[in-house]
Short mmCIF file of C-alpha atoms in Angstrom, two decimals:
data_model
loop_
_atom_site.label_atom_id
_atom_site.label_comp_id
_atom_site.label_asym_id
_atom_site.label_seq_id
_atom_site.Cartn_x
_atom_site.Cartn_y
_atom_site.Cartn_z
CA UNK A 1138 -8.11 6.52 1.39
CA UNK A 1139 -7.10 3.65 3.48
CA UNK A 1140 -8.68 0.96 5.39
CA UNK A 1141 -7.53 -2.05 7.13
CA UNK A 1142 -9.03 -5.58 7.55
CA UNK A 1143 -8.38 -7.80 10.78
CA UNK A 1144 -4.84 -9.47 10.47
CA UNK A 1145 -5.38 -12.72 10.76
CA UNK A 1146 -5.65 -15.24 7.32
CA UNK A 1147 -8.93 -15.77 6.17
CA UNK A 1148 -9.84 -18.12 2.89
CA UNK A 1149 -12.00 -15.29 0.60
CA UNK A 1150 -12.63 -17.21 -2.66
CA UNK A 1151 -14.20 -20.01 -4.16
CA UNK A 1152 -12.66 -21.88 -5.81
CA UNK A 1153 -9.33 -22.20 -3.85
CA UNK A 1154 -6.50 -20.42 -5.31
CA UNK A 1155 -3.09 -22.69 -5.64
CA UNK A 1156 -0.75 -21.65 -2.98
CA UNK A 1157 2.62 -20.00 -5.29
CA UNK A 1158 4.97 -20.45 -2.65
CA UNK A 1159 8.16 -22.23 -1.25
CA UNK A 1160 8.43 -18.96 0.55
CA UNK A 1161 9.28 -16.87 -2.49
CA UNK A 1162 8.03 -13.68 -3.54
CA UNK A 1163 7.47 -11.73 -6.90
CA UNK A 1164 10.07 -9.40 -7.89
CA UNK A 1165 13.79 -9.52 -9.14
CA UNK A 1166 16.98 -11.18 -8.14
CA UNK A 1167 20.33 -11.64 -10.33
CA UNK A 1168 19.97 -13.54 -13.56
CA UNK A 1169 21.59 -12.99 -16.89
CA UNK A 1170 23.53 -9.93 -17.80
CA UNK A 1171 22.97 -7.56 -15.17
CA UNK A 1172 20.18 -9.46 -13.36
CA UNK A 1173 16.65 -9.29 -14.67
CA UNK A 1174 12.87 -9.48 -12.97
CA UNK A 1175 12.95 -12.82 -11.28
CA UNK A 1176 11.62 -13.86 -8.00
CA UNK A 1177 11.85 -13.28 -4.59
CA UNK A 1178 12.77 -9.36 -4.08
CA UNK A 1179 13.52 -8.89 -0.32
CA UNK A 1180 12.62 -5.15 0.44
CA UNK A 1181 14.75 -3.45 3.17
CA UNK A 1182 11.37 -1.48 4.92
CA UNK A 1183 8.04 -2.33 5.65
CA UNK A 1184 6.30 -0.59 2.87
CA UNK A 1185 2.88 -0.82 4.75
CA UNK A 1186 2.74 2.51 5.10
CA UNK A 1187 2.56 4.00 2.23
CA UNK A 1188 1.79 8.09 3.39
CA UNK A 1189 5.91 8.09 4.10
CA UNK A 1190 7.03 7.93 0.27
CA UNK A 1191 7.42 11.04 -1.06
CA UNK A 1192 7.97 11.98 -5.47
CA UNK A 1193 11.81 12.97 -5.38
CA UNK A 1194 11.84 12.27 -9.51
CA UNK A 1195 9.47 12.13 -12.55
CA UNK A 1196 10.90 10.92 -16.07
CA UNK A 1197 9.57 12.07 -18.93
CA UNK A 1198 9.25 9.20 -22.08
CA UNK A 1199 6.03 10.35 -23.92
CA UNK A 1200 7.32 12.81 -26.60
CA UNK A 1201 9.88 9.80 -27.29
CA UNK A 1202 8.89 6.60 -26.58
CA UNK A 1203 5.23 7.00 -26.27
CA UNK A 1204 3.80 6.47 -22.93
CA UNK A 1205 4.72 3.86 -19.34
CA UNK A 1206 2.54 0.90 -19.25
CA UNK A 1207 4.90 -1.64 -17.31
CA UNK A 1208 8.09 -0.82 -15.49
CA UNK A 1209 10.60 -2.76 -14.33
CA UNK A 1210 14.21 -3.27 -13.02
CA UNK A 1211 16.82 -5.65 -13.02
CA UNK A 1212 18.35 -6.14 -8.98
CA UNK A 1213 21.22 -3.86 -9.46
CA UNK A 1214 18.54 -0.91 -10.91
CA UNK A 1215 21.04 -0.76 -13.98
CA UNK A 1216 18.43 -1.65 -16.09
CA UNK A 1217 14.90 -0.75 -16.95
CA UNK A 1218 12.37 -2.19 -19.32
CA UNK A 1219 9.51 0.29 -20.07
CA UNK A 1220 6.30 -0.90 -21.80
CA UNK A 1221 4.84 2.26 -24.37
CA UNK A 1222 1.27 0.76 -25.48
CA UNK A 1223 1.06 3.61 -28.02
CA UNK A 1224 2.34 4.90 -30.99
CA UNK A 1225 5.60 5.92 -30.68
CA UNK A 1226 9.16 7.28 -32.32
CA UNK A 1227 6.98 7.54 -35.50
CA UNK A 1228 5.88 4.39 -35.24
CA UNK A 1229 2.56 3.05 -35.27
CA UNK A 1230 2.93 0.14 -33.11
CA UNK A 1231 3.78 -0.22 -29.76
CA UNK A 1232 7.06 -1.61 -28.32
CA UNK A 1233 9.43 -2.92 -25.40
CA UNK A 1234 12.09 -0.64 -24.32
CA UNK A 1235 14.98 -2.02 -22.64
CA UNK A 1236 17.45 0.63 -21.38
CA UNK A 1237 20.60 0.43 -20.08
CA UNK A 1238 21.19 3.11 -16.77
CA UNK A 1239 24.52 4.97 -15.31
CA UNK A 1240 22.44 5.66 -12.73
CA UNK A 1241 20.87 2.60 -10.52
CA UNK A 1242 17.16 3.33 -10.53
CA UNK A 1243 17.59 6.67 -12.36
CA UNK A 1244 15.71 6.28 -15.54
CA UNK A 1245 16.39 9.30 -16.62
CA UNK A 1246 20.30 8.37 -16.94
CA UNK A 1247 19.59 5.63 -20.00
CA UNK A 1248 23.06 5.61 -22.22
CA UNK A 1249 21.50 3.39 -24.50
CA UNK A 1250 17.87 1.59 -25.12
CA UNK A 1251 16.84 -1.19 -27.81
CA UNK A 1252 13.32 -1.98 -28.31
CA UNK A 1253 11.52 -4.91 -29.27
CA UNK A 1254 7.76 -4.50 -31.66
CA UNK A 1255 6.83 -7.74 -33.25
CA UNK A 1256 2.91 -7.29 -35.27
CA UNK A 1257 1.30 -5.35 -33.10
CA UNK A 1258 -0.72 -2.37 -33.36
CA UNK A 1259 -2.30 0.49 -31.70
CA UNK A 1260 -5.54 -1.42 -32.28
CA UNK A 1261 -4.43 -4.19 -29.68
CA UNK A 1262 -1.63 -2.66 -27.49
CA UNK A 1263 0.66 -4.86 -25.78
CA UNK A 1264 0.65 -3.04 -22.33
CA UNK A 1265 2.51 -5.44 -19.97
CA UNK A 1266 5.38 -7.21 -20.24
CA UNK A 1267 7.35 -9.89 -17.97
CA UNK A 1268 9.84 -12.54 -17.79
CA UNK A 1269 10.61 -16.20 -16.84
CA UNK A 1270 12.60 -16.83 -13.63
CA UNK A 1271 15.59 -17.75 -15.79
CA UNK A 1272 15.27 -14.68 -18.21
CA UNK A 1273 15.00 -17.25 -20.83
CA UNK A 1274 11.68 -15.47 -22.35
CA UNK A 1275 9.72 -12.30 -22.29
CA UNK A 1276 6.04 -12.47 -21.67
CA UNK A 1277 3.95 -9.81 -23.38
CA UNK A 1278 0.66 -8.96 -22.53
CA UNK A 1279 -1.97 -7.59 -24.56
CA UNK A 1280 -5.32 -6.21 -23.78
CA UNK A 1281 -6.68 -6.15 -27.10
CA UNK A 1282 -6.52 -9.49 -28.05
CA UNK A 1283 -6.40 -10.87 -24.55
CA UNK A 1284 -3.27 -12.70 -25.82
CA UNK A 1285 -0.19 -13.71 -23.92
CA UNK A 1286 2.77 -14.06 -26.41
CA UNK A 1287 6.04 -16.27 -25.33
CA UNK A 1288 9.73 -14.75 -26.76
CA UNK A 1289 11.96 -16.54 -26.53
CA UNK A 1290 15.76 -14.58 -25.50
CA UNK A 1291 18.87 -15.56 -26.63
CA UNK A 1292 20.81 -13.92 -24.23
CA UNK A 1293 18.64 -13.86 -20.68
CA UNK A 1294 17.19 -10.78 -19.53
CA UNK A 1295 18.10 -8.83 -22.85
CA UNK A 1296 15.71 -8.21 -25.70
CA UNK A 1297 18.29 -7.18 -27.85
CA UNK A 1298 17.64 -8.78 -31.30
CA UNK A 1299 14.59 -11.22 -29.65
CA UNK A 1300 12.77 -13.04 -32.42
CA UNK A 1301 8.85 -13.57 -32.91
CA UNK A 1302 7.00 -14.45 -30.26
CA UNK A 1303 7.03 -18.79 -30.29
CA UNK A 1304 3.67 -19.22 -28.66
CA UNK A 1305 0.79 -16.82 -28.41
CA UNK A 1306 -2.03 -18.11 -26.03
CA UNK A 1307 -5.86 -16.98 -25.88
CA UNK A 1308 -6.36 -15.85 -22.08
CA UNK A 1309 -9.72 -14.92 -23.09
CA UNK A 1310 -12.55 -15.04 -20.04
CA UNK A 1311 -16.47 -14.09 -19.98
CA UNK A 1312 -17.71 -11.13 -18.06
CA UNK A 1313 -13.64 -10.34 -17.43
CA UNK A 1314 -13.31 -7.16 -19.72
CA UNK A 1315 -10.04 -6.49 -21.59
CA UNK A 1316 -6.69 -7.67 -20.06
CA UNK A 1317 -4.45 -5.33 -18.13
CA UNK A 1318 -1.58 -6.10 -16.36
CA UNK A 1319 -0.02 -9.76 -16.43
CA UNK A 1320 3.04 -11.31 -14.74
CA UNK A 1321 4.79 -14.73 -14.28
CA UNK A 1322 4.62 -16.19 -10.78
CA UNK A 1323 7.23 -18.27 -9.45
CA UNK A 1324 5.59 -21.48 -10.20
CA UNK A 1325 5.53 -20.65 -13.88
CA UNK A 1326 1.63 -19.85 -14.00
CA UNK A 1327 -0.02 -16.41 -15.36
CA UNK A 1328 -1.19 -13.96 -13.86
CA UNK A 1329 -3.69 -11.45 -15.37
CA UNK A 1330 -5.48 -8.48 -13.89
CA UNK A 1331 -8.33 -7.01 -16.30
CA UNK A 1332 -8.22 -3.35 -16.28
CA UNK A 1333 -12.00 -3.01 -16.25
CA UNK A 1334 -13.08 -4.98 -13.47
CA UNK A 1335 -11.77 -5.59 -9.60
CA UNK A 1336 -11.23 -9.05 -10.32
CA UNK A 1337 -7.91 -10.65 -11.02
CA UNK A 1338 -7.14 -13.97 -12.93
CA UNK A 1339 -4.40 -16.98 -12.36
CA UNK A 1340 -3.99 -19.47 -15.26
CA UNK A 1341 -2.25 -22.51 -13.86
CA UNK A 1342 0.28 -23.88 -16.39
CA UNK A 1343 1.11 -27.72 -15.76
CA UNK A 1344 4.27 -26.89 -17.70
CA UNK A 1345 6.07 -23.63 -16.08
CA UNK A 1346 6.34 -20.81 -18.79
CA UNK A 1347 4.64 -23.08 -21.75
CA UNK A 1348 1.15 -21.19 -22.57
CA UNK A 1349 -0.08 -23.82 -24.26
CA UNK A 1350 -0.42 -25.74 -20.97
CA UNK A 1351 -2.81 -23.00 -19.80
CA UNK A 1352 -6.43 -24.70 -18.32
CA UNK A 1353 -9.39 -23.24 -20.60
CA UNK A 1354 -11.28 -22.33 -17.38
CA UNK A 1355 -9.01 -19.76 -14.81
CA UNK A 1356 -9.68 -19.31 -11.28
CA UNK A 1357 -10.99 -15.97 -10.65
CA UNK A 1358 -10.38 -13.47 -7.44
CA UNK A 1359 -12.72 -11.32 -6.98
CA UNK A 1360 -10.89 -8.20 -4.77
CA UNK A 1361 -14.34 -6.00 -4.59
CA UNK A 1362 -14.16 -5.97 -1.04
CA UNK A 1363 -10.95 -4.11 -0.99
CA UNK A 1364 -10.63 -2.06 -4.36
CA UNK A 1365 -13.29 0.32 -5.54
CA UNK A 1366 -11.48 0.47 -8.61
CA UNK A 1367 -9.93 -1.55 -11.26
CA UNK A 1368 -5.95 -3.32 -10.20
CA UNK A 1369 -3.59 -3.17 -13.32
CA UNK A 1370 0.17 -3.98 -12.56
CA UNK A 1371 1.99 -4.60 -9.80
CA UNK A 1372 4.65 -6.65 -7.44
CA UNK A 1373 4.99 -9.12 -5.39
CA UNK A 1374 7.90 -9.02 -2.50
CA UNK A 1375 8.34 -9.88 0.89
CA UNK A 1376 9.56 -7.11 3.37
CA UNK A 1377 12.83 -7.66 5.94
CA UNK A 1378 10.86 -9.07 8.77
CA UNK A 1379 9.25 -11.80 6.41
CA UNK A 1380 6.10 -10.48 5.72
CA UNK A 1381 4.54 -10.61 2.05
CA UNK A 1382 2.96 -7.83 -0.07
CA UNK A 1383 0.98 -7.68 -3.27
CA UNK A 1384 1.55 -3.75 -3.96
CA UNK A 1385 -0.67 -2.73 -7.14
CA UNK A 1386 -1.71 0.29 -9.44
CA UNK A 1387 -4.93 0.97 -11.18
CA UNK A 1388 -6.36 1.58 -14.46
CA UNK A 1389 -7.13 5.49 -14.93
CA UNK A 1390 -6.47 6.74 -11.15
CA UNK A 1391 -4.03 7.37 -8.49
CA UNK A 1392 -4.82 4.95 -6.29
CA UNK A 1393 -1.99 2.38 -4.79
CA UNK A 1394 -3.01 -0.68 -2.81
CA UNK A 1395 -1.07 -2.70 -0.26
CA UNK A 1396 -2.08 -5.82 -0.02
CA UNK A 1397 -0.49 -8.17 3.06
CA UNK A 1398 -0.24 -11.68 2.63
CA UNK A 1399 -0.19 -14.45 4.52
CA UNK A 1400 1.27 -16.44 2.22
CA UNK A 1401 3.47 -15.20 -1.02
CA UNK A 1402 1.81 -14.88 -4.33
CA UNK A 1403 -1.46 -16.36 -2.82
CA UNK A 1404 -4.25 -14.13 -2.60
CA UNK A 1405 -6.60 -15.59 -0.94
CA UNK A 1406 -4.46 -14.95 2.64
CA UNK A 1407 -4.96 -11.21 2.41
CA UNK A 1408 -4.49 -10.08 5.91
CA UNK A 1409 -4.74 -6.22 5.53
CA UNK A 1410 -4.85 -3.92 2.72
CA UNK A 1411 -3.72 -0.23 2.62
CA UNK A 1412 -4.45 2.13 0.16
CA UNK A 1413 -3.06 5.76 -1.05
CA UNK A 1414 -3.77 8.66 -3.82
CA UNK A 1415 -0.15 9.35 -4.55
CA UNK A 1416 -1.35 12.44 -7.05
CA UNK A 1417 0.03 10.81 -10.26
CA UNK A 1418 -1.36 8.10 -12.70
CA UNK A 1419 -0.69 4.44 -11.58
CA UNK A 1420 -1.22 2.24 -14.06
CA UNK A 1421 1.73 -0.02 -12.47
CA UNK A 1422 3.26 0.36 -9.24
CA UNK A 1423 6.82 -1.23 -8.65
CA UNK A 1424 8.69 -1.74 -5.53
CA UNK A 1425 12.60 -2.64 -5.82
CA UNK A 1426 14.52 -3.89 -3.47
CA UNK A 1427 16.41 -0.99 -2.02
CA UNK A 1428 12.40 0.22 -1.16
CA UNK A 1429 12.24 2.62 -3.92
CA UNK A 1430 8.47 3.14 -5.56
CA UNK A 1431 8.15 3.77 -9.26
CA UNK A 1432 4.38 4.76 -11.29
CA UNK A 1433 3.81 4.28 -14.63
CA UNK A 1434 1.07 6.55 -15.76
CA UNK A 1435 0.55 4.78 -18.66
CA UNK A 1436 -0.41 7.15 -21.41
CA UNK A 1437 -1.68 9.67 -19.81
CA UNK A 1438 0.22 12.41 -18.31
CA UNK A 1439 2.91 11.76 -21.44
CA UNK A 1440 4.03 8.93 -19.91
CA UNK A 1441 5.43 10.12 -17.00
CA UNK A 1442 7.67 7.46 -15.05
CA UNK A 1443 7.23 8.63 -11.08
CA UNK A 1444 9.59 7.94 -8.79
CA UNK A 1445 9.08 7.74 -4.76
CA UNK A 1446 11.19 7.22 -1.41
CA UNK A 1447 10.48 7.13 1.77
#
């Protein structure tokens, strides 16, 4: 299914979103040891058209690591964090996997993966995980608790021995459903999708990355005009000739969406939106910056990690 709407801004929302900008986009640049997810990812194709990526690759983590909530890669593709919001290596809580790749943006060439589980359960998953522009913290999401929880990193971009979580924030919401997917934008604020519902959520933070500067109201965005089903994770990026994208997955189908921007990070510009059933569960859809496509299927299909080129 696809459909496209008039390209030309239009302001779709009350109240007004914040503009995210200075031009930058969500997605990863170098930081840290070996670069981590960051901000402004410059994509070398249009990825508007979304019929031209074909599966070359799936990776298989649910007999081991228990499903593929949230994927991610540093800029170089040399590392990959992979959410598992179920129980897994005999385990009964869920974790952060951070693995370390021979391969750029092979996940299936890992020579060596840490995890990070701090309290949680398979009662309330933590299914999305991000991390500050500086890779000085991890952001977890869960959709249980609605809870955002703030770890800090010792060395950026690498969970490797990460303590507890130093804040853990309420992003709880009436009529919203449970959480889903949630990200850091490059102002610092939250941003939380619900899983349930074709709305999506930003909580301003008057302090970048400190959650207990979160307002106790959000500002919602209601995207039932362009989604007929629920958005879960996603990126934001800008394209070669400047334009910016919003590309994002969905709870429990195969649907992708393509959202053009007007302006980065602010939905409320949407120019045109694009949609596709790629075949394959796609709970979070990532673009890199080579132009490469990876699907999580969360934890259905055993946690199958998809990968597509065009």
């Amino acid at each position: 299914m696809s459909f496209l709407i008039p390209k030309k801004p239009q302001i779709l929302y009350a109240p007004m979103l914040a503009s995210f900008g200075g031009g930058s986009a969500r997605g990863f640049n170098p930081g840290g040891a070996g670069g981590g997810p960051a901000s402004d990812v410059r994509v070398t194709s249009l990825p508007q058209n979304l019929a031209a990526y074909n599966l070359i690759t799936k990776t298989n983590y649910g007999d081991t690591y228990g499903g593929s909530y949230s994927t991610k890669f540093n800029d170089a593709g040399t590392r990959f964090w992979n959410v598992s919001a179920r129980a897994s290596s005999g385990s009964s809580t869920p974790s952060v996997y951070q693995y370390e790749l021979a391969t750029a943006y092979d996940p299936s060439s890992y020579t060596s993966v840490v995890s990070y589980t701090t309290n949680w359960s398979d009662s309330y998953p933590v299914t999305y995980a991000d991390f500050s522009r500086d890779g000085a913290y991890m952001f977890a999401f869960s959709y249980g608790t609605k809870n955002v929880y703030r770890i800090p990193l010792a060395s950026s971009f690498d969970i490797t021995s990460a303590p507890a979580s130093d804040q853990n924030a309420s992003f709880d919401f009436t009529g919203s459903g449970a959480a889903g997917g949630g990200w850091i934008l490059s102002d610092g604020s939250a941003f939380i999708t619900t899983q349930r519902t074709t709305d999506a959520w930003i909580f301003p933070l008057s302090t970048a990355y400190d959650l207990t500067t979160a307002p106790s109201t959000p500002t919602r965005v209601d995207l039932s005009s362009y989604m007929t089903v629920a958005p879960y994770g996603g990126t934001f990026f800008t394209d070669s000739a400047g334009d910016h994208f919003w590309m994002v997955g969905t709870r429990g189908s195969a649907l992708v969406y393509s959202f053009e921007l007007g302006t980065s990070e602010d939905l409320t510009t949407i120019q045109s939106v694009t949609s596709r059933d790629f075949g394959v569960e796609s709970y979070d859809a990532q673009m890199t910056t080579n132009s490469l496509i990876f699907l999580g299927a969360g934890s259905s299909a055993a946690g199958d990690v998809n990968k597509f080129v065009r």
